[in-house]
Coordinates of C-alpha atoms in Angstrom, one line a residue:
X4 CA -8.3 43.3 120.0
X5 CA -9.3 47.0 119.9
X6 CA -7.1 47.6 123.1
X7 CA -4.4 46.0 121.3
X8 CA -4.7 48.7 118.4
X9 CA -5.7 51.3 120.5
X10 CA -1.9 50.5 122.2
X11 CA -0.1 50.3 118.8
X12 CA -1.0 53.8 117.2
X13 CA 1.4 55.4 120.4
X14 CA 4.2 53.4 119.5
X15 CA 3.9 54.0 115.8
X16 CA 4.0 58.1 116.1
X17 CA 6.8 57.5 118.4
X18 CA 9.1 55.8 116.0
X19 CA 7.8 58.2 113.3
X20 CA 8.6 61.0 115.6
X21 CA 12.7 59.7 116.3
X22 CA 14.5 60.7 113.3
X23 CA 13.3 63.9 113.2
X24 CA 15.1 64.6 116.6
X25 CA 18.3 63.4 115.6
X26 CA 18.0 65.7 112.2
X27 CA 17.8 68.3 114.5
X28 CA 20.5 67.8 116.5
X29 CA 23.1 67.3 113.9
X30 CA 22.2 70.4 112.9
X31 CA 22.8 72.0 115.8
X32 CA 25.6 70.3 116.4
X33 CA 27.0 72.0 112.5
X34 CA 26.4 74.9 113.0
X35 CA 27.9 75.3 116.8
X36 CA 30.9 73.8 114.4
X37 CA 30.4 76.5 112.1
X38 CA 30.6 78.9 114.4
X39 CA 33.5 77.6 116.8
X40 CA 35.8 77.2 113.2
X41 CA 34.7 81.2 112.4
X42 CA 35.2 82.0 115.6
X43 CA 38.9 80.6 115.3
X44 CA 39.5 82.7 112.2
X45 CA 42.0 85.3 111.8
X46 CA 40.4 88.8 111.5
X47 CA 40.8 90.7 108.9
X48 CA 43.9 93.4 109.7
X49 CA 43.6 97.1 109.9
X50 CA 44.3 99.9 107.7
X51 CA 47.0 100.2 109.7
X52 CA 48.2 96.6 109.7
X53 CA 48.1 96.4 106.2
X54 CA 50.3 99.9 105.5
X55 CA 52.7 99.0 107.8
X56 CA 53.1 95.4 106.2
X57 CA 53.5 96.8 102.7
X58 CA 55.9 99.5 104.3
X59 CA 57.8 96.6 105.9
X60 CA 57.5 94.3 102.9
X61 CA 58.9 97.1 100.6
X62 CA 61.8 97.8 103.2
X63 CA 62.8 94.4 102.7
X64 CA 62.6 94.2 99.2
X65 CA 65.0 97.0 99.3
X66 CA 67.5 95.3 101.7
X67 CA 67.6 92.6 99.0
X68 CA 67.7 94.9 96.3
X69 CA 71.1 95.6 97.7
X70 CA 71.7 92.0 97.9
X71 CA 70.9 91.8 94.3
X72 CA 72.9 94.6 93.4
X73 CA 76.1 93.0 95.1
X74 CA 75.8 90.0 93.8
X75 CA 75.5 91.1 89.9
X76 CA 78.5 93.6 90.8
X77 CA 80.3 90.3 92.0
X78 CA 78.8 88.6 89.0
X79 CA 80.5 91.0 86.6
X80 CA 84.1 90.9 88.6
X81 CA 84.0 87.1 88.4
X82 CA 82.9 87.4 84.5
X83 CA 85.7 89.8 83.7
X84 CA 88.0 87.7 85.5
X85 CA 86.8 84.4 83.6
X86 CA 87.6 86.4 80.2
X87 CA 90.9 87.4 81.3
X88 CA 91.7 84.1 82.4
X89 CA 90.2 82.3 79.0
X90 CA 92.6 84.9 77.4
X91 CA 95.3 84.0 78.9
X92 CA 94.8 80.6 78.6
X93 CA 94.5 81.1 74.4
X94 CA 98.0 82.8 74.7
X95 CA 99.4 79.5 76.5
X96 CA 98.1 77.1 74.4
X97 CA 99.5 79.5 71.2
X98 CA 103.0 79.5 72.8
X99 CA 102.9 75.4 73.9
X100 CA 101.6 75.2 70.1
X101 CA 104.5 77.1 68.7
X102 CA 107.1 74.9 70.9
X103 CA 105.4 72.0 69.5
X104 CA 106.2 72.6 66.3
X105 CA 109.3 73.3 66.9
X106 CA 110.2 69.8 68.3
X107 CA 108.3 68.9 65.4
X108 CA 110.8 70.8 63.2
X109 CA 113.6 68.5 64.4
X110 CA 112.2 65.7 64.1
X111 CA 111.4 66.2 60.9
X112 CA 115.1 67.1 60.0
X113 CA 116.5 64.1 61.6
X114 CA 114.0 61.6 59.7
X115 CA 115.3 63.1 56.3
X116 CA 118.3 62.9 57.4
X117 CA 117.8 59.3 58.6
X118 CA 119.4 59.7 61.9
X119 CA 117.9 58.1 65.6
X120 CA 114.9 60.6 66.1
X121 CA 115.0 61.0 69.8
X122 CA 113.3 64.1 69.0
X123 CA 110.1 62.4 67.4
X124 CA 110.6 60.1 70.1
X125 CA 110.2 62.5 73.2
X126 CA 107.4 64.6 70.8
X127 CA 105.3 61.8 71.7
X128 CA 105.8 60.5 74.6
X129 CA 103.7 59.7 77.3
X130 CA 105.7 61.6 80.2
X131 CA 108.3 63.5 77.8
X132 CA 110.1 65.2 80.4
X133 CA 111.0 61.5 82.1
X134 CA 112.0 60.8 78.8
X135 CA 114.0 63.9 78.2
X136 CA 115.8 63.2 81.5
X137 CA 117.2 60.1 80.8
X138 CA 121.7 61.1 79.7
X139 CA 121.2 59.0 76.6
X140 CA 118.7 61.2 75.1
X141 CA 119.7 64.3 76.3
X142 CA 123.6 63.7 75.4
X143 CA 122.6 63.5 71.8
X144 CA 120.6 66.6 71.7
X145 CA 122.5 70.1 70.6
X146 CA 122.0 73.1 72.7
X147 CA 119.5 74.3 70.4
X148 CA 117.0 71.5 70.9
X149 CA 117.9 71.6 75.0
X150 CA 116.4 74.9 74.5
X151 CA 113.4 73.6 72.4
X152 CA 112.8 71.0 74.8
X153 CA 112.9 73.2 78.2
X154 CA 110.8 76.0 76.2
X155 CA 107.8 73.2 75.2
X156 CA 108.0 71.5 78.7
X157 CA 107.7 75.4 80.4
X158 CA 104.9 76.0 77.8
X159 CA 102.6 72.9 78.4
X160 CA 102.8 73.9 82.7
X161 CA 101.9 77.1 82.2
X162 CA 99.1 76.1 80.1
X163 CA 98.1 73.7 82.0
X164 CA 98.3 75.8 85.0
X165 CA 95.8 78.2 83.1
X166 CA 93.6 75.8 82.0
X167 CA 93.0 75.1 85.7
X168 CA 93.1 79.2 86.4
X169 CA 90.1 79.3 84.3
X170 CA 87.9 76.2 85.1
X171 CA 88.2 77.6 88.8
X172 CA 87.1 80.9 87.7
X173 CA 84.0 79.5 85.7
X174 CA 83.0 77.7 88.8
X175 CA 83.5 80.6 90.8
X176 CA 81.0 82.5 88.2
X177 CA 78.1 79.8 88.3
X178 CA 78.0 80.3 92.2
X179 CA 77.8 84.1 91.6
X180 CA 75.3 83.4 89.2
X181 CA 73.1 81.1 91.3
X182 CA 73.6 83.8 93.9
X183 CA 72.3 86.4 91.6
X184 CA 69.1 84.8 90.7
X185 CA 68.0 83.9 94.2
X186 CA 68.9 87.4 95.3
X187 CA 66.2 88.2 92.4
X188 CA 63.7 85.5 93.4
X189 CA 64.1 87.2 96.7
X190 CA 63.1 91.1 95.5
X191 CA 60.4 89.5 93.0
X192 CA 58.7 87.6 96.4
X193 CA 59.0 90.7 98.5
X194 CA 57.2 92.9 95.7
X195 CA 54.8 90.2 95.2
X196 CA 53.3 89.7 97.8
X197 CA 52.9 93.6 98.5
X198 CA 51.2 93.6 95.8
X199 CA 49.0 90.9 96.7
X200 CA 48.1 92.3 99.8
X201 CA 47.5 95.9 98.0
X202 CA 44.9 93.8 95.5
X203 CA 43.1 92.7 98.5
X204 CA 41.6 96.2 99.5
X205 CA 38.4 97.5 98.4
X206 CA 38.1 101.0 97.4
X207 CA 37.2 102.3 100.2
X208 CA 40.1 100.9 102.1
X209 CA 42.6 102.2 99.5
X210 CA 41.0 105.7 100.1
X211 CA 41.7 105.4 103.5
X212 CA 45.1 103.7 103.0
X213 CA 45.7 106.9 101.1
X214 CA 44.6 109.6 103.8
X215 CA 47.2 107.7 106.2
X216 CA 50.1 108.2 103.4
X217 CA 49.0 111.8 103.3
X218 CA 49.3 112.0 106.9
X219 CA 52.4 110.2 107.1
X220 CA 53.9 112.9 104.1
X221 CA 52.6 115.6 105.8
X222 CA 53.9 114.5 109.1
X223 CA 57.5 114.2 107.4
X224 CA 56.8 118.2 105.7
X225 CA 56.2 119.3 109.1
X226 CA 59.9 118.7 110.4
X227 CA 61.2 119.0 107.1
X228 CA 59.9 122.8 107.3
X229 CA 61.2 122.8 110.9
X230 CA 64.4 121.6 109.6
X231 CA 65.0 124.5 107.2
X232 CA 63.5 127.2 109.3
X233 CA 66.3 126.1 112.4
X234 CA 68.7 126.1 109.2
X235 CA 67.8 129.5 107.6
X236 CA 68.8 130.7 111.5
X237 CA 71.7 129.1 111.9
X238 CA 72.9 130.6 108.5
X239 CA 71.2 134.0 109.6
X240 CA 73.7 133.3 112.9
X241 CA 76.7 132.3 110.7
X242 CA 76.6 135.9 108.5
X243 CA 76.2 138.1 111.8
X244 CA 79.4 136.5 112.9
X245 CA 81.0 136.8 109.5
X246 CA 80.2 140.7 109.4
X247 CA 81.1 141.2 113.3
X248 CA 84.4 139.4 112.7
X249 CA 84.7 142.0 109.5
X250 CA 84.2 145.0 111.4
X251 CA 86.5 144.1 113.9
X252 CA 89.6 143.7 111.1
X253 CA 88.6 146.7 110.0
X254 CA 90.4 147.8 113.1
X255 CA 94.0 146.8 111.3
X256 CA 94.6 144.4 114.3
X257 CA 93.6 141.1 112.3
X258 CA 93.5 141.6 109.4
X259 CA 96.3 138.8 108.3
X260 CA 95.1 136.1 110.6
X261 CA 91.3 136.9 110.0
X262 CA 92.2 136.5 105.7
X263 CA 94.2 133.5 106.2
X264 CA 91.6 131.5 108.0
X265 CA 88.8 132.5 105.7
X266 CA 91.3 131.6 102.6
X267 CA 91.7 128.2 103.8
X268 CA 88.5 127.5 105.2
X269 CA 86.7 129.0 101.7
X270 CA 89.0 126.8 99.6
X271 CA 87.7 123.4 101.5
X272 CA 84.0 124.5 101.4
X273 CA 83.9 125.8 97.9
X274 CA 85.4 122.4 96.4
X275 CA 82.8 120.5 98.0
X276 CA 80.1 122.6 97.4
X277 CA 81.2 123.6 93.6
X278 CA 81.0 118.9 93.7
X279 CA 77.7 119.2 95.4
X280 CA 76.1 121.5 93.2
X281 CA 77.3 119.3 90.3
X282 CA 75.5 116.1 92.3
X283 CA 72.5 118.2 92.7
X284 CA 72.1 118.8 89.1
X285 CA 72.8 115.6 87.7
X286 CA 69.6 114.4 90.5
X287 CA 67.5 116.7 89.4
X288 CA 67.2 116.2 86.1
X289 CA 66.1 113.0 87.0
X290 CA 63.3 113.8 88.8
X291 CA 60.0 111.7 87.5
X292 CA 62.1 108.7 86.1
X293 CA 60.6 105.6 87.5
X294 CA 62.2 103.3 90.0
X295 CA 63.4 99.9 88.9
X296 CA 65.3 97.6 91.2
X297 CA 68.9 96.8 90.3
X298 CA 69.1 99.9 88.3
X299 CA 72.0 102.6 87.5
X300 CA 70.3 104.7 84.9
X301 CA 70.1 106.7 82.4
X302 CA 66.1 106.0 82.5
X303 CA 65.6 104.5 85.6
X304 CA 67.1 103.8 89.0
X305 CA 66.9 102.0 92.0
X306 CA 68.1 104.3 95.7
X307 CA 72.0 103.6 95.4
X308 CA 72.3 103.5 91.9
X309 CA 71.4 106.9 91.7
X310 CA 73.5 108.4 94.1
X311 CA 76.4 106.5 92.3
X312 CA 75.2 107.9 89.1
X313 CA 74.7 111.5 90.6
X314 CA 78.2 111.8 92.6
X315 CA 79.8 109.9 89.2
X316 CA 79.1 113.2 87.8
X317 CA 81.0 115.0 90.1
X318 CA 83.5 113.2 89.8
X319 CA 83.3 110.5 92.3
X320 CA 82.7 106.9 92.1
X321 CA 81.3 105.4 94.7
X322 CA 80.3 101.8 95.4
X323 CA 77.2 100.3 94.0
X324 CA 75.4 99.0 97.6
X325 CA 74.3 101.6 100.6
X326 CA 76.2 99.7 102.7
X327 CA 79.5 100.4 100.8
X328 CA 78.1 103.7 100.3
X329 CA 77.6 104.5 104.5
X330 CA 81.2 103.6 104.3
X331 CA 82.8 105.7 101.5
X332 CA 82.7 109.2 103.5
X333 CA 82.8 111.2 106.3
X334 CA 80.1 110.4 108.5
X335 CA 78.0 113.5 109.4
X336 CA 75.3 114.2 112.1
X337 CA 71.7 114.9 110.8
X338 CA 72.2 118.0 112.2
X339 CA 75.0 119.2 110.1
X340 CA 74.0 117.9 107.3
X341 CA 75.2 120.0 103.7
X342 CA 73.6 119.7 100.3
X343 CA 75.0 116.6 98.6
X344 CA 75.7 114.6 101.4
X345 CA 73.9 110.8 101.5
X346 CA 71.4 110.5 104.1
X347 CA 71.1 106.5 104.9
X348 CA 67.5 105.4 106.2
X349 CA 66.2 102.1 108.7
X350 CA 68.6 100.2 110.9
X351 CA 69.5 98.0 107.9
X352 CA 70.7 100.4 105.6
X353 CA 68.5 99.7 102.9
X354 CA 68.0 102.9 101.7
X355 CA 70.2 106.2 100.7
X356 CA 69.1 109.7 99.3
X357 CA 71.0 113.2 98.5
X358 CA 70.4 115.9 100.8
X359 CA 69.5 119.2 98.8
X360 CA 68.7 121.2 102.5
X361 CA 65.7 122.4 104.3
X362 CA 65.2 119.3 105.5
X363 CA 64.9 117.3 101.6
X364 CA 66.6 114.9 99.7
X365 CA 65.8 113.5 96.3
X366 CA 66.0 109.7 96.0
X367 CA 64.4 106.6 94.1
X368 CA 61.5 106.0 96.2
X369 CA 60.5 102.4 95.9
X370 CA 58.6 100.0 92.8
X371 CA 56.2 102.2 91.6
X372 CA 57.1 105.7 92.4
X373 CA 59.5 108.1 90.3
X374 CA 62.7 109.8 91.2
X375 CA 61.5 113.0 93.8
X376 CA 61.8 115.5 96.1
X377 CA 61.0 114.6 99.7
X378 CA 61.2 115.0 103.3
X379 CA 64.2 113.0 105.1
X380 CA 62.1 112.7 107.7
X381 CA 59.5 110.4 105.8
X382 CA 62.1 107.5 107.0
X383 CA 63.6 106.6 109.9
X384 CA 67.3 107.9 109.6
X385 CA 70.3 105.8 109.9
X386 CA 72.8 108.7 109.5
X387 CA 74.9 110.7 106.8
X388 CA 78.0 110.6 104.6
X389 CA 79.7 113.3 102.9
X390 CA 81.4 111.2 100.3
X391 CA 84.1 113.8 99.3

């Protein structure tokens, strides 16, 4: 009997031991899993990542921005056209009221008078131009209620034809309406979830997100300054010309052909630049008004509406959207570029500013930033306009 005990006590520990092994591992086992589903994970982007994702989300949001803009412009042509057509269709159903009564008038006559009221009789009926046709009836009717007749059954079509006019346009308006708000939802997203990604920086990373918009501005100074230095040459150029070309009329031999061409060419550069420096006013006394998306001033602006706003006050009225603006011009190499001309940024058109020279513009930067001065080279450019 002891050896029987004595064999037990090893097979006891051994059962005690067990589940402490498969506690172990399980655990193992989790955190292997642990690891393998961090492992999987999606690092956490860049500085780098993150400013070219809100550059690129607020790109977009300006492409639909222009969306937006298009759609409310169509919005407002489909609402004016609505109110012309309800208008319209008042004025028909005045005129198919007037003939009414007139048939009325008739009818009433022949009642007192006690004779057959064909009149009444085709006043009411269901299809009163069948009626009307038929010899019996209309061989019993005077000249003047002919008239009557033809002038109510003229009436009722064209207000019929109206009526129809205008349900068509106010069907026409609720797609340009639906249109509208998605192009809205669309801007709101875009912003949205710059904003988002913004919120998800610490401090530290917006410091540093900072220092590589510095870099970026200072980048775009750089070639701006390069830009007016090769201009401030070229114009240094132009005036040696201009006072060789003087000195040599001074001679007597050229004088005619040499004050012709300058008359002509003067008269064509001083109407655009006596527009331009109207343009280049109006923009900068807007300087530090805030950008707002879909809007054409006076206290804020979105990119295009304030170069329609600006050129309006020289005169000009240009379309609401950059890409009817990129059309409504001459186009013009960066190079050449003159003070008022549009300069058009990223391969989708999504952006416009007004060239003031040295290399500058002032535009409507994006949500968040006011109405400034800036280098054209901040943005990739998609080319000019001079719009007059």
């Amino acid at each position: 009997m002891p050896a029987l005990a004595s064999h037990r006590k090893p097979r006891s520990r051994t059962r005690t031991n067990t589940p402490a092994v498969g506690l172990t591992t399980a655990a193992i086992a989790g955190v292997s899993l642990l690891s393998a589903q961090n492992a999987t994970a999606d690092p956490k982007p860049s500085i780098e990542e993150v400013q070219k994702k809100v550059d690129d989300l607020y790109r977009q949001a300006g492409s639909s921005t222009q969306e937006y803009n298009k759609a409310k412009e169509s919005t407002e042509q489909q609402r004016r056209k609505v109110d012309r057509a309800l208008d319209e269709a008042a004025e028909r159903t005045e005129a198919l009221n007037e003939s009414r009564r007139a048939l009325g008038s008739y009818a009433a006559a022949q009642y007192r008078t006690g004779a057959v009221t064909p009149t009444a009789a085709l006043l009411f009926a269901d299809n009163p131009q069948s009626y009307a046709d038929q010899t019996q009836l209309m061989d019993r009717l005077t000249e003047q209620q002919r008239s009557a007749v033809a002038d109510y059954e003229t009436q009722r079509a064209e207000a019929a034809e109206q009526r129809a006019k205008a349900t068509e346009s106010l069907e026409k308006l609720t797609d340009s309406q639906d249109s509208l708000r998605a192009r809205k939802q669309a801007v709101q997203k875009k912003l949205a979830e710059a904003r988002e990604l913004l919120s998800q920086l610490t401090a530290e990373e917006r410091a540093r997100l900072a220092e590589l918009e510095r870099k970026k501005e200072e980048e775009a100074r750089r070639k701006a300054e390069a830009r007016a230095k090769a201009e401030a040459e070229a114009e240094a150029e132009r005036r040696l010309q201009e006072r060789e070309r003087q000195a040599q009329e001074q001679t007597g031999t050229g004088t005619d052909t040499g004050a012709g061409t300058g008359s002509g060419s003067g008269t064509a550069g001083g109407t655009y630049a006596a527009k331009a420096e109207k343009v280049l006013s109006f923009a900068r006394a807007q300087i530090g008004k805030p950008y707002v998306w879909g809007a054409t001033g006076p206290s804020s602006f979105d990119c295009s509406g304030l170069t329609q706003a600006a050129w309006r006050a020289a005169g000009v009225d240009l379309p609401r959207t950059t890409w009817d603006q990129v059309k409504a011009g001459q186009s013009v190499a960066t190079a050449d570029l003159l003070p008022g001309d549009l300069v058009f940024f990223y391969d989708d058109i999504s952006h416009v500013g007004i060239y003031i020279g040295d290399g500058k513009m002032i535009h409507a930067p994006k949500p968040g930033a006011n109405v400034r001065e800036e280098s054209i080279y901040y943005m990739p450019i998609h080319g000019g306009v001079r719009p007059a």
